[in-house]
Coordinates of C-alpha atoms in Angstrom, one line a residue:
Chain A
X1 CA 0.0 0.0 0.0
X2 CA 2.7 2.4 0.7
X3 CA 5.0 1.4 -1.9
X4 CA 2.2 1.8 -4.4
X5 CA 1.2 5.3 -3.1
X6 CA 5.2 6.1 -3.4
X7 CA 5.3 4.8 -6.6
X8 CA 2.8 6.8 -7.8
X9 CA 3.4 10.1 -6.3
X10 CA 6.8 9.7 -7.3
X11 CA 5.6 9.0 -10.9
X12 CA 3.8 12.5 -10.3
X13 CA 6.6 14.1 -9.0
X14 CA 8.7 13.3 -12.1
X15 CA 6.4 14.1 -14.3
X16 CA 6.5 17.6 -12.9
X17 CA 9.8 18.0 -13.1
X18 CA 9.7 17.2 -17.2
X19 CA 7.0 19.9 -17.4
X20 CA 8.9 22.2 -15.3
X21 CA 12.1 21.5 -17.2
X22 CA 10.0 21.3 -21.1
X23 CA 7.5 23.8 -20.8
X24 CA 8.0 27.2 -23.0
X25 CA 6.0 29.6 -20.3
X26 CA 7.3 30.5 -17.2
X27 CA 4.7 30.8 -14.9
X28 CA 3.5 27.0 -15.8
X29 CA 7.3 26.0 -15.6
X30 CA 6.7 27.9 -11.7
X31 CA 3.3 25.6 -11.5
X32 CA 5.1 22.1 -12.2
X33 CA 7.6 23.3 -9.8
X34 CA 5.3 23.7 -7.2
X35 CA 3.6 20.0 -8.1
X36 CA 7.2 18.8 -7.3
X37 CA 7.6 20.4 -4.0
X38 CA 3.6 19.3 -3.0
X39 CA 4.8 15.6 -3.3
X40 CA 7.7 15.8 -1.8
X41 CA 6.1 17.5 1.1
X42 CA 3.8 14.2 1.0
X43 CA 7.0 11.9 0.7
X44 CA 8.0 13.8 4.4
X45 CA 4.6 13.0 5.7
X46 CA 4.9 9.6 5.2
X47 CA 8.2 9.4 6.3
X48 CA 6.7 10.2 9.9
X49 CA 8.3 13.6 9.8
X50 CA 5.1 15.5 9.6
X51 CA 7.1 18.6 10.5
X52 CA 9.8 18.6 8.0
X53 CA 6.5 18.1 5.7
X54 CA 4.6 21.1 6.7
X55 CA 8.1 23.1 6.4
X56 CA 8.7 22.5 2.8
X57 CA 5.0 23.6 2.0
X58 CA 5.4 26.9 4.3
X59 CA 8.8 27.7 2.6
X60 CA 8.6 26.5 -0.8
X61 CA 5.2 26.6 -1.6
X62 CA 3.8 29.6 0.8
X63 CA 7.1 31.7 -0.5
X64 CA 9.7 30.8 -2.4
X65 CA 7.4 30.0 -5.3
X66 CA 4.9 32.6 -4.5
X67 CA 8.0 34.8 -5.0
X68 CA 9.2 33.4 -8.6
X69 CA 5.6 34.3 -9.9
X70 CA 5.7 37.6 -8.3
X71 CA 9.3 38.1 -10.4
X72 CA 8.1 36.3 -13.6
X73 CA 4.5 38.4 -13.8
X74 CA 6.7 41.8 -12.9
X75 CA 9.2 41.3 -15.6
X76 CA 6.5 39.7 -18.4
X77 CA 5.8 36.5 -18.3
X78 CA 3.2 37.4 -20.7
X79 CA 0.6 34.1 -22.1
X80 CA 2.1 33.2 -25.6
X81 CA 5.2 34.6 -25.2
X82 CA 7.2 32.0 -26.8
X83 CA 11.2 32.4 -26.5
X84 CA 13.1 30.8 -28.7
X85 CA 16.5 32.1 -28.2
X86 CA 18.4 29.0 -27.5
X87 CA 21.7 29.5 -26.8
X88 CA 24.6 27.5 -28.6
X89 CA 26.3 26.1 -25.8
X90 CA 22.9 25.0 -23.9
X91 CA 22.8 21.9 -25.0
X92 CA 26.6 20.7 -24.1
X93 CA 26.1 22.4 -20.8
X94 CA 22.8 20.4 -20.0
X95 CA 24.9 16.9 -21.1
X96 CA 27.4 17.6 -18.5
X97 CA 25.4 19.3 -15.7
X98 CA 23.2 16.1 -16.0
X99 CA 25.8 13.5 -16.3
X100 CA 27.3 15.0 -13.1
X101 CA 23.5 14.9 -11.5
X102 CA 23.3 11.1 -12.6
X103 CA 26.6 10.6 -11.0
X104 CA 25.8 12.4 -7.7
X105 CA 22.4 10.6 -7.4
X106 CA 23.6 7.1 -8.2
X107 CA 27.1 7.9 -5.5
X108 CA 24.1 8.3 -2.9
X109 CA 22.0 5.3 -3.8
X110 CA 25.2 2.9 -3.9
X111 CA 26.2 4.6 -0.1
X112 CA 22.5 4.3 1.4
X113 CA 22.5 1.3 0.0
X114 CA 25.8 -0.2 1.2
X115 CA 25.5 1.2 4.2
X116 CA 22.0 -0.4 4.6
X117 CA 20.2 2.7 6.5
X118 CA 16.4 2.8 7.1
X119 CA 14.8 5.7 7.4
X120 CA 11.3 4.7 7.8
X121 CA 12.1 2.6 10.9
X122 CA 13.0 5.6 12.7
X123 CA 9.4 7.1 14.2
X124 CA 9.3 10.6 15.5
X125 CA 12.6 11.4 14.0
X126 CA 11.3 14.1 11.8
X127 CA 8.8 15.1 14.9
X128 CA 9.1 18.8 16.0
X129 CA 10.2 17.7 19.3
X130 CA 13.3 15.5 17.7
X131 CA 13.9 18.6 15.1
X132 CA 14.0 21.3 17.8
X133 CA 16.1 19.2 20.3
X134 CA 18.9 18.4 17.8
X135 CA 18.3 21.9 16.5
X136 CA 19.2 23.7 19.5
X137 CA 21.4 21.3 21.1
X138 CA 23.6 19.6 19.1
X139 CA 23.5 21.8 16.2
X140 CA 23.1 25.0 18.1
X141 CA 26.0 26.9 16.3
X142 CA 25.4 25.8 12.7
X143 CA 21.9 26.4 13.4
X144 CA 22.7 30.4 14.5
X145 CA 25.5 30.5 11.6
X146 CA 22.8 30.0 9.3
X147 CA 20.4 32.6 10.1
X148 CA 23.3 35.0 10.4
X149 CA 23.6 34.3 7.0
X150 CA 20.1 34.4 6.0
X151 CA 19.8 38.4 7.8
X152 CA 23.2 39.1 6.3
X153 CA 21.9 38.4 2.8
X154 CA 18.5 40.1 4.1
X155 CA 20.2 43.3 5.2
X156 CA 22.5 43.4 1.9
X157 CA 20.1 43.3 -0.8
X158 CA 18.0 46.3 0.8
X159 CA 21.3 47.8 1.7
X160 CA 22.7 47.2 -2.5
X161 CA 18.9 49.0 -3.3
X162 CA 19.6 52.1 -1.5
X163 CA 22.8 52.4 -3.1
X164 CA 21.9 52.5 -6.1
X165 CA 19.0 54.5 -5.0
X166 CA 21.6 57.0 -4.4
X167 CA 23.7 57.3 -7.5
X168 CA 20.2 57.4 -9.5
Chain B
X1 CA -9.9 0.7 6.7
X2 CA -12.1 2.0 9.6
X3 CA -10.2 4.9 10.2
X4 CA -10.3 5.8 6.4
X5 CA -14.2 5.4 6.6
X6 CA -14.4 7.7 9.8
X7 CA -12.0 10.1 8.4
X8 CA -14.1 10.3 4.9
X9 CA -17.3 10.5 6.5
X10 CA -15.6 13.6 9.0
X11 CA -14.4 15.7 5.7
X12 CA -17.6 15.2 4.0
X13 CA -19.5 16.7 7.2
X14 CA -16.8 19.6 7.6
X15 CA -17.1 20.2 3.9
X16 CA -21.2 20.1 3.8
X17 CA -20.8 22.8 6.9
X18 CA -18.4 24.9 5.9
X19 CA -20.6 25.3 2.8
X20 CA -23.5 25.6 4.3
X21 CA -21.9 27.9 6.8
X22 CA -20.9 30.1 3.6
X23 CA -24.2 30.3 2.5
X24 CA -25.5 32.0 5.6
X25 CA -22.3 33.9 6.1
X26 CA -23.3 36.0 3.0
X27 CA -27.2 36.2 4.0
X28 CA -25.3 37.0 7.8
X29 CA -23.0 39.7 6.5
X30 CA -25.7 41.1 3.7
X31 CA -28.5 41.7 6.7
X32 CA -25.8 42.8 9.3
X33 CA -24.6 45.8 6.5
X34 CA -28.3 46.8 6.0
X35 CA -28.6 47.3 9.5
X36 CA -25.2 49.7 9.6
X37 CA -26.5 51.0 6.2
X38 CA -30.1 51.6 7.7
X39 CA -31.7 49.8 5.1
X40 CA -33.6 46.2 4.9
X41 CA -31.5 44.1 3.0
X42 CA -32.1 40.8 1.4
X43 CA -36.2 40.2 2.3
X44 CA -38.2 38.8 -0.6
X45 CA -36.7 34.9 -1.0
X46 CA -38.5 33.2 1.8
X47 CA -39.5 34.9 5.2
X48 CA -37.1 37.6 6.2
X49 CA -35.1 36.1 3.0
X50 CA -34.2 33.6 4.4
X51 CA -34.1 31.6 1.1
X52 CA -31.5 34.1 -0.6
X53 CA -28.2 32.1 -0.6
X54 CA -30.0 29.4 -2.2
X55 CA -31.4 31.5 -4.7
X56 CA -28.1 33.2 -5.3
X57 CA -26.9 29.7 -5.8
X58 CA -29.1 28.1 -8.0
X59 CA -28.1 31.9 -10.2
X60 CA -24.5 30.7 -9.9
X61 CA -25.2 27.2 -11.1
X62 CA -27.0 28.3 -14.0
X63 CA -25.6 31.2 -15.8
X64 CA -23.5 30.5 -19.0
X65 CA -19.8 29.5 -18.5
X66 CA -18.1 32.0 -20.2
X67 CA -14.0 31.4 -20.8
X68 CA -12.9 34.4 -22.6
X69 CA -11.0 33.5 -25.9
X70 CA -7.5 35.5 -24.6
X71 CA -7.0 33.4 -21.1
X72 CA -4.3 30.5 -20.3
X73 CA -7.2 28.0 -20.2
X74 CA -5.8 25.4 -17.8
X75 CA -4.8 27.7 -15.1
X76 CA -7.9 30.2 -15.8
X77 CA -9.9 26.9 -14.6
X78 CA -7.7 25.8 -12.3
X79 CA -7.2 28.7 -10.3
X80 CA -10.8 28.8 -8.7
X81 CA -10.5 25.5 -7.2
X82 CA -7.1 26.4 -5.5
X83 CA -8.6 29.1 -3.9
X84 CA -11.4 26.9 -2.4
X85 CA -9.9 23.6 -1.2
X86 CA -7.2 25.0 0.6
X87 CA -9.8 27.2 2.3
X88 CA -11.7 23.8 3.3
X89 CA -8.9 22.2 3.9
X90 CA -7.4 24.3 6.3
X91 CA -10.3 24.3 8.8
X92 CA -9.6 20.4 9.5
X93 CA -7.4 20.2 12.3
X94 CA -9.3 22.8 14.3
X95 CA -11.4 21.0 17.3
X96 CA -14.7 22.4 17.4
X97 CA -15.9 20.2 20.4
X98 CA -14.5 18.3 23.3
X99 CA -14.2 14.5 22.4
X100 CA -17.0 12.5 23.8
X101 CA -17.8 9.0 24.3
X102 CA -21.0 7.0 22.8
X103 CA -21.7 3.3 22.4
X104 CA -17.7 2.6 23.7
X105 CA -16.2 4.3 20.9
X106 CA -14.2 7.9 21.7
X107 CA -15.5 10.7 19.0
X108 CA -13.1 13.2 18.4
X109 CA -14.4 16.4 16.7
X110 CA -11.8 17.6 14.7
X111 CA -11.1 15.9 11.2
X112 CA -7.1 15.2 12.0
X113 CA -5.8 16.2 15.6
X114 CA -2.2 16.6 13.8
X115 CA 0.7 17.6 16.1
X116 CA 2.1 20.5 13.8
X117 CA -1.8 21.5 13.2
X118 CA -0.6 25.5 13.7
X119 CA 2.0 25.1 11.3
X120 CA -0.3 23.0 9.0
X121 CA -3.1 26.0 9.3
X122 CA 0.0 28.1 8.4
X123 CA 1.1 26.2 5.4
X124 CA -2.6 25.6 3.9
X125 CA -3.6 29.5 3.9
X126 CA -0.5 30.2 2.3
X127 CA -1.2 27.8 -0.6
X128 CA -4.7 29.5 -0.2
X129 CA -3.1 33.0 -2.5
X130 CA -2.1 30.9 -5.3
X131 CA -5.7 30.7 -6.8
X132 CA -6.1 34.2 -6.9
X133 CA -2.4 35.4 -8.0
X134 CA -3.0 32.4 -10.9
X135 CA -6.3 33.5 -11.7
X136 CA -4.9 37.3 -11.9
X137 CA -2.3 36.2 -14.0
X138 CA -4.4 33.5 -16.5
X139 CA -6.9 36.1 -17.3
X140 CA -4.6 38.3 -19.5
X141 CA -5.7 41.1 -18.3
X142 CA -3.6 44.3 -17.3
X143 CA -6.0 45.0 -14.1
X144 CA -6.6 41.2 -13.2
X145 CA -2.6 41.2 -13.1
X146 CA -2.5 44.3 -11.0
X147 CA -4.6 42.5 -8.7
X148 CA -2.6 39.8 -8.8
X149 CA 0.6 41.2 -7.9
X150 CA -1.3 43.0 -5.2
X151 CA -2.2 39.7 -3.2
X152 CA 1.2 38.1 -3.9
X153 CA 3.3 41.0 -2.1
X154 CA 0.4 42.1 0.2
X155 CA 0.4 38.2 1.2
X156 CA 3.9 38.2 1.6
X157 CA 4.2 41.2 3.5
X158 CA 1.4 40.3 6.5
X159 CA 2.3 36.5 6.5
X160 CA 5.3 38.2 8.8
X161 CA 2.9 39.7 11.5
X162 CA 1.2 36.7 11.6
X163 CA 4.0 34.3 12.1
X164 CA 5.6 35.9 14.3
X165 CA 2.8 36.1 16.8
X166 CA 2.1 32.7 16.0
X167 CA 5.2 32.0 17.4
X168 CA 5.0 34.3 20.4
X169 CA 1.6 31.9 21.0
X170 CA 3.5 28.8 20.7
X171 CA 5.9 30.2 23.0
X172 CA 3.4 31.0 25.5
X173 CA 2.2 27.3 25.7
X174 CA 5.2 26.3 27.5
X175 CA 4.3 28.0 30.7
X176 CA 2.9 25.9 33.3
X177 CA 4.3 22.8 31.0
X178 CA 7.4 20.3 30.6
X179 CA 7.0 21.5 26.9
X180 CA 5.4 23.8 24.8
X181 CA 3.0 22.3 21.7
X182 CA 1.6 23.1 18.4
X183 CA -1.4 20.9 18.8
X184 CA -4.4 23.0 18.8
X185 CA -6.3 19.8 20.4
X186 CA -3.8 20.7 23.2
X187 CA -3.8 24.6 23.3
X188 CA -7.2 24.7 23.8
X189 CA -7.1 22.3 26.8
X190 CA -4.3 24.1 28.5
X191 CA -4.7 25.8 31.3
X192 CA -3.6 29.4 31.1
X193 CA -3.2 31.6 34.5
X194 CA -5.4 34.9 33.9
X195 CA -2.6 37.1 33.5
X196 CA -1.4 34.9 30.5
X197 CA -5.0 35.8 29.1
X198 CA -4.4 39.4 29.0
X199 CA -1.1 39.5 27.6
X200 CA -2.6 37.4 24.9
X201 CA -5.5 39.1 24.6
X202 CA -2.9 42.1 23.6
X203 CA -1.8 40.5 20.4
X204 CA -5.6 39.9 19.1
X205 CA -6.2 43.0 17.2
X206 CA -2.5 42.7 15.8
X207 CA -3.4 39.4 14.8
X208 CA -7.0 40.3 13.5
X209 CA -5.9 43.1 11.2
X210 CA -3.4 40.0 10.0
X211 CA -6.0 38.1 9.6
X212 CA -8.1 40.9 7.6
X213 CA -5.3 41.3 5.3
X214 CA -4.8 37.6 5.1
X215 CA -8.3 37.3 3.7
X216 CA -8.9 40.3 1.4
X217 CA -11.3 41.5 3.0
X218 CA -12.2 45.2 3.8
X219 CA -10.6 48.0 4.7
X220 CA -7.6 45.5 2.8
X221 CA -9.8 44.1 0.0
X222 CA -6.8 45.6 -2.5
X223 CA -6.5 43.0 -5.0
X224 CA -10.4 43.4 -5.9
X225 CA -10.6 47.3 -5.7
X226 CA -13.6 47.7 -7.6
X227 CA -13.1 51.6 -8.1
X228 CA -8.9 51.5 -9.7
X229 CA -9.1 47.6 -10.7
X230 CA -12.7 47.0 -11.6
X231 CA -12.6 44.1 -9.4
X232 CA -8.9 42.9 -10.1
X233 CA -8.2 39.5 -10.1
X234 CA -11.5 38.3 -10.7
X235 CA -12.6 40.5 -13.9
X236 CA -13.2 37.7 -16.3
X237 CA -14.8 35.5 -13.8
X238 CA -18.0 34.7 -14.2
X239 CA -21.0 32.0 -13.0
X240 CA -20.2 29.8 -10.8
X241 CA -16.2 30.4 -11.3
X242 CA -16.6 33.8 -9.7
X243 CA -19.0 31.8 -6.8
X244 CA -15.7 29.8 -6.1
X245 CA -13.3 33.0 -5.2
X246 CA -16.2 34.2 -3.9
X247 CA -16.9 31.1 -1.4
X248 CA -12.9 30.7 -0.8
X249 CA -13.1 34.3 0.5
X250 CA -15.6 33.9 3.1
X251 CA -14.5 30.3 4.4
X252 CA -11.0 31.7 4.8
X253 CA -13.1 34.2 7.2
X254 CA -14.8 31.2 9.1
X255 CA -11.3 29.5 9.4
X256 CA -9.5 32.5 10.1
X257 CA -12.4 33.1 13.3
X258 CA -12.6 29.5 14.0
X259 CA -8.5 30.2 14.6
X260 CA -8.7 33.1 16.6
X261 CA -11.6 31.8 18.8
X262 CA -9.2 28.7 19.3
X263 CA -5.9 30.6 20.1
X264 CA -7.4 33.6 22.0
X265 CA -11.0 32.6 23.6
X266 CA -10.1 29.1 24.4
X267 CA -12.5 27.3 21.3
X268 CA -15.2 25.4 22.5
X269 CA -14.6 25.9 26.0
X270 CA -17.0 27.9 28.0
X271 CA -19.3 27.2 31.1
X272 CA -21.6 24.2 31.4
X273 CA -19.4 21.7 28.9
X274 CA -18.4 18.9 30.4
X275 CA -16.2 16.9 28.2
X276 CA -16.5 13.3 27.6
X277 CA -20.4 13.3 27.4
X278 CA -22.7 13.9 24.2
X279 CA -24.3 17.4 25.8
X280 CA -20.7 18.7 26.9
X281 CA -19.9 18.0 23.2
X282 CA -22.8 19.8 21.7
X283 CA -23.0 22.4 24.1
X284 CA -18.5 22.8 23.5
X285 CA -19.5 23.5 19.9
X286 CA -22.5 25.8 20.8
X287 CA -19.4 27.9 22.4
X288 CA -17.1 27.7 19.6
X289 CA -20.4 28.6 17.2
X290 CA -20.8 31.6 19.0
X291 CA -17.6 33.0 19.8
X292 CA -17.1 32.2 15.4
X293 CA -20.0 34.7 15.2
X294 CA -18.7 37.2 17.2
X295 CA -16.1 37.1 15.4
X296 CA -17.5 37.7 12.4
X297 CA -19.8 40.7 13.6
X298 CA -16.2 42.2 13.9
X299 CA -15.4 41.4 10.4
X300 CA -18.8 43.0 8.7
X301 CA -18.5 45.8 11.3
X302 CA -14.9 46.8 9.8
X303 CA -16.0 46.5 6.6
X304 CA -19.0 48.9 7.4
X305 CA -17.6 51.5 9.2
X306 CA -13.5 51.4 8.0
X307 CA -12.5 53.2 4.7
X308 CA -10.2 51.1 2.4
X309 CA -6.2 52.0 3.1
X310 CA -4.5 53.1 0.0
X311 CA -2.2 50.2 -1.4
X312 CA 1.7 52.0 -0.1
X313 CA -0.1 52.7 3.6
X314 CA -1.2 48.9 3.4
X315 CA 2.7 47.8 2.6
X316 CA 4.2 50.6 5.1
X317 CA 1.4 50.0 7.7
X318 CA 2.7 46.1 8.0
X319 CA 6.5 46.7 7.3
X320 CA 6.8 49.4 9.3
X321 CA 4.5 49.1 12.1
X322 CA 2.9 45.7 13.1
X323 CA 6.2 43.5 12.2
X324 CA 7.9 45.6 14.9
X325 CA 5.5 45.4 16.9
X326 CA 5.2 41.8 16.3
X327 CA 8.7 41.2 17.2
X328 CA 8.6 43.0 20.9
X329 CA 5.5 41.1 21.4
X330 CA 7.7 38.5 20.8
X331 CA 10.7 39.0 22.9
X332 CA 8.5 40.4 25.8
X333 CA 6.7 37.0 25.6
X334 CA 9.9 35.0 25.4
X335 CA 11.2 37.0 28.7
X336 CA 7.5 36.4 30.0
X337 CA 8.3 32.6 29.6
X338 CA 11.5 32.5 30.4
X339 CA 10.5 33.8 33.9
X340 CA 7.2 32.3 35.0
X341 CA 7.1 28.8 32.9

């Protein structure tokens, strides 16, 4: 039952990604995108880590996505708007991007499966209480590091805008 | 199996209320403003017209579906329904009665008592904008887009408030307890000293001029400005399409003042329940039914008497004013717990 539910959410979830990748307008390349990060919220859920789950829909599908249509819509992604304007090294610098992705992916596979690790037998793992523990214990500093970061990048780009407010 | 059946039968009952609940929201909200207005309102379907949603229905059924030649077809049709489910959806992990107990079976009343039910509330209305930013942007329309862009960023910008008093709330659950939750199953069944009350009490109307925004509705309605975007996103809708946006609007109100009642006036809880038997369970919802229409009053009442903001005082008013405030809430209520929990 779960492996056939897996299967076939996973089926949707590449599927998605093709459309993302193939289609010619941007706002349904955002869409398929958007389908993606819905399953894989779903493949959280029934990994038992309900929280991780919720999280990906908050960020990705509540923001970061919400976001790229914002962008695309403000800069035209007007219906119709076909662009043709492929570029002559796309092609050879998709062949070796994705032969590097294949490689990555199948590296992981041949570790998880050497190592023999399974995550589903590991309940509550992905619970808030687990996440929040190993968040602010163990992980504390990388944990802080990172939202550093995250105001840093915050506090640049409005910082960037007012400059060039300025020599306008 | 069983749980599936239980489960199905639950959504189909939340979904037949919420609808329902819709319905009468607008007959509810259509009298109330004819009272502010001094005028009758709705009186001819029915006795005190009574029968109007239902005749405003079976209008929306049966007008022409129009899909104007120059939309993205597939996400002009789709973006209805994404306003609405997540809408229903949303409302399914509030409890809207204390369990009871009947024929040696344990009834809960909420459709899924989740753990991360705050966060999944959060998530759900977030997915909630997508269906009108998509059916701003599918209509092709320079107005519909303006309205569009309007709900994205406007959406953006009061998510902020909201979260971060949502936090400040989770936070507060820890006092009195080994550990704080994001049930609301569990919030609503904690105890909370009457001080605690107050301070939360202090964070509603933050929170319910969040949750205005959050929901388009007046004095923040600025996707749908009727007089500078002829209704925005929703120009080209028409028949029961428009009825969709229309009915996501007002559940999101229902959810959003089922929320509130749950987080700030303790949900079904109120004198006289007395949880575990069938009348503490009916008499719990009566509660929760009451304090939802409360809330509501305070909705129609702010759209009656509260002029819309213009669009930059709607962006500076949140940036500028309630995330700030949000934030000190916040680090007051951290101190708060760091003290007395």
């Amino acid at each position: 039952m779960a492996l056939l539910l897996f299967l076939a959410l996973a089926l949707v979830a590449l599927l998605a990604a093709v459309g993302m990748v193939t289609s010619r307008n941007a706002v349904h390349s955002a869409l398929f995108m958007l389908v993606n990060f819905a399953v894989y919220a779903i493949f959280y859920i029934m990994l038992n880590a309900q929280f991780l789950g919720v999280v990906q829909v908050i960020v990705y599908a509540g923001a970061i996505v919400v976001l790229f249509l914002f962008v695309v819509m403000l800069i035209g992604g007007e219906i119709g708007a076909v662009r043709s304007s492929l570029r002559r090294y796309t092609y050879a610098a998709a062949l070796i991007l994705g032969a590097l992705f294949v490689a990555m992916i199948g590296l992981g596979i041949a570790q998880t499966i050497s190592t023999d690790q399974t995550v589903a037998g590991a309940p509550a793992a992905g619970g808030v209480e687990a996440i929040g523990m190993a968040l602010f214990t163990t992980y504390l500093l990388p944990f802080e590091l990172a939202s550093l970061l995250l105001l840093a990048g915050m506090v640049g780009g409005v910082a960037r805008r007012y400059k060039a407010l300025d020599e306008d | 199996m069983e749980i599936l059946i239980i489960s199905i039968i639950k959504s189909l009952a939340l979904i037949v209320i919420l609808l329902t609940g819709f319905a009468y929201l607008t007959y509810y909200e259509r009298k109330l403003l004819a009272r502010f207005h001094v005028r009758l309102g709705p009186n001819r379907a029915g006795p005190r017209g009574l029968l109007q949603p239902i005749a405003d229905a079976v209008k929306a059924i049966f007008k022409e579906e129009i899909v104007p030649d120059h939309v993205d077809k597939p996400v002009y049709l789709l973006a209805p329904a994404l306003a609405l489910i997540p809408a229903l959806v949303a409302f399914a992990v509030i409890p809207v009665a204390p369990a009871m107990t009947l024929f040696g079976r344990t009834i809960d009343f909420a459709v899924a008592d989740i753990n991360v039910a705050l966060l999944y509330v959060v998530a759900i209305t977030s997915v909630g904008t997508y269906g009108v930013i998509l059916g701003g942007w599918s209509s092709n329309n320079n107005y519909s887009l303006l309205g569009a862009l309007r709900t994205a960023s406007q959406m953006i910008s009061y998510e902020l408030p909201l979260g971060i008093l949502l936090a400040a709330i989770v936070l507060s659950t820890n006092i009195g307890r080994e550990m704080g939750t994001l049930s609301l199953h569990e919030i609503v069944l904690q105890d909370r000293p009457w001080w605690l009350w107050l301070w939360l009490w202090l964070a509603f109307p933050v929170f319910f001029i969040g949750v205005l925004a959050e929901s388009n509705r007046s004095p923040f309605d600025l996707p749908e400005t009727e007089n500078e975007l002829i209704a925005g996103f929703q120009i080209e809708y028409g028949g029961i399409k428009f009825a969709l946006f229309f009915m996501a609007e007002y559940i999101h109100m229902i959810t959003g003042s089922a929320l509130m009642a749950t987080l700030f006036f303790g949900g079904w809880r109120g004198p006289f329940v007395v949880p575990g038997t069938w009348h503490g369970a009916l008499i719990g919802f009566g509660w929760l039914f009451i304090k939802i229409l409360a809330l509501l009053f305070l909705f129609i009442w702010v759209r009656a008497s509260v002029p819309r903001v213009r669009y930059d005082q709607l962006l500076h008013f949140c940036w500028k004013f309630l995330t700030p405030l949000s934030i000190a809430y916040l680090v007051i209520t951290a101190v708060i717990v760091v003290f007395a929990g």
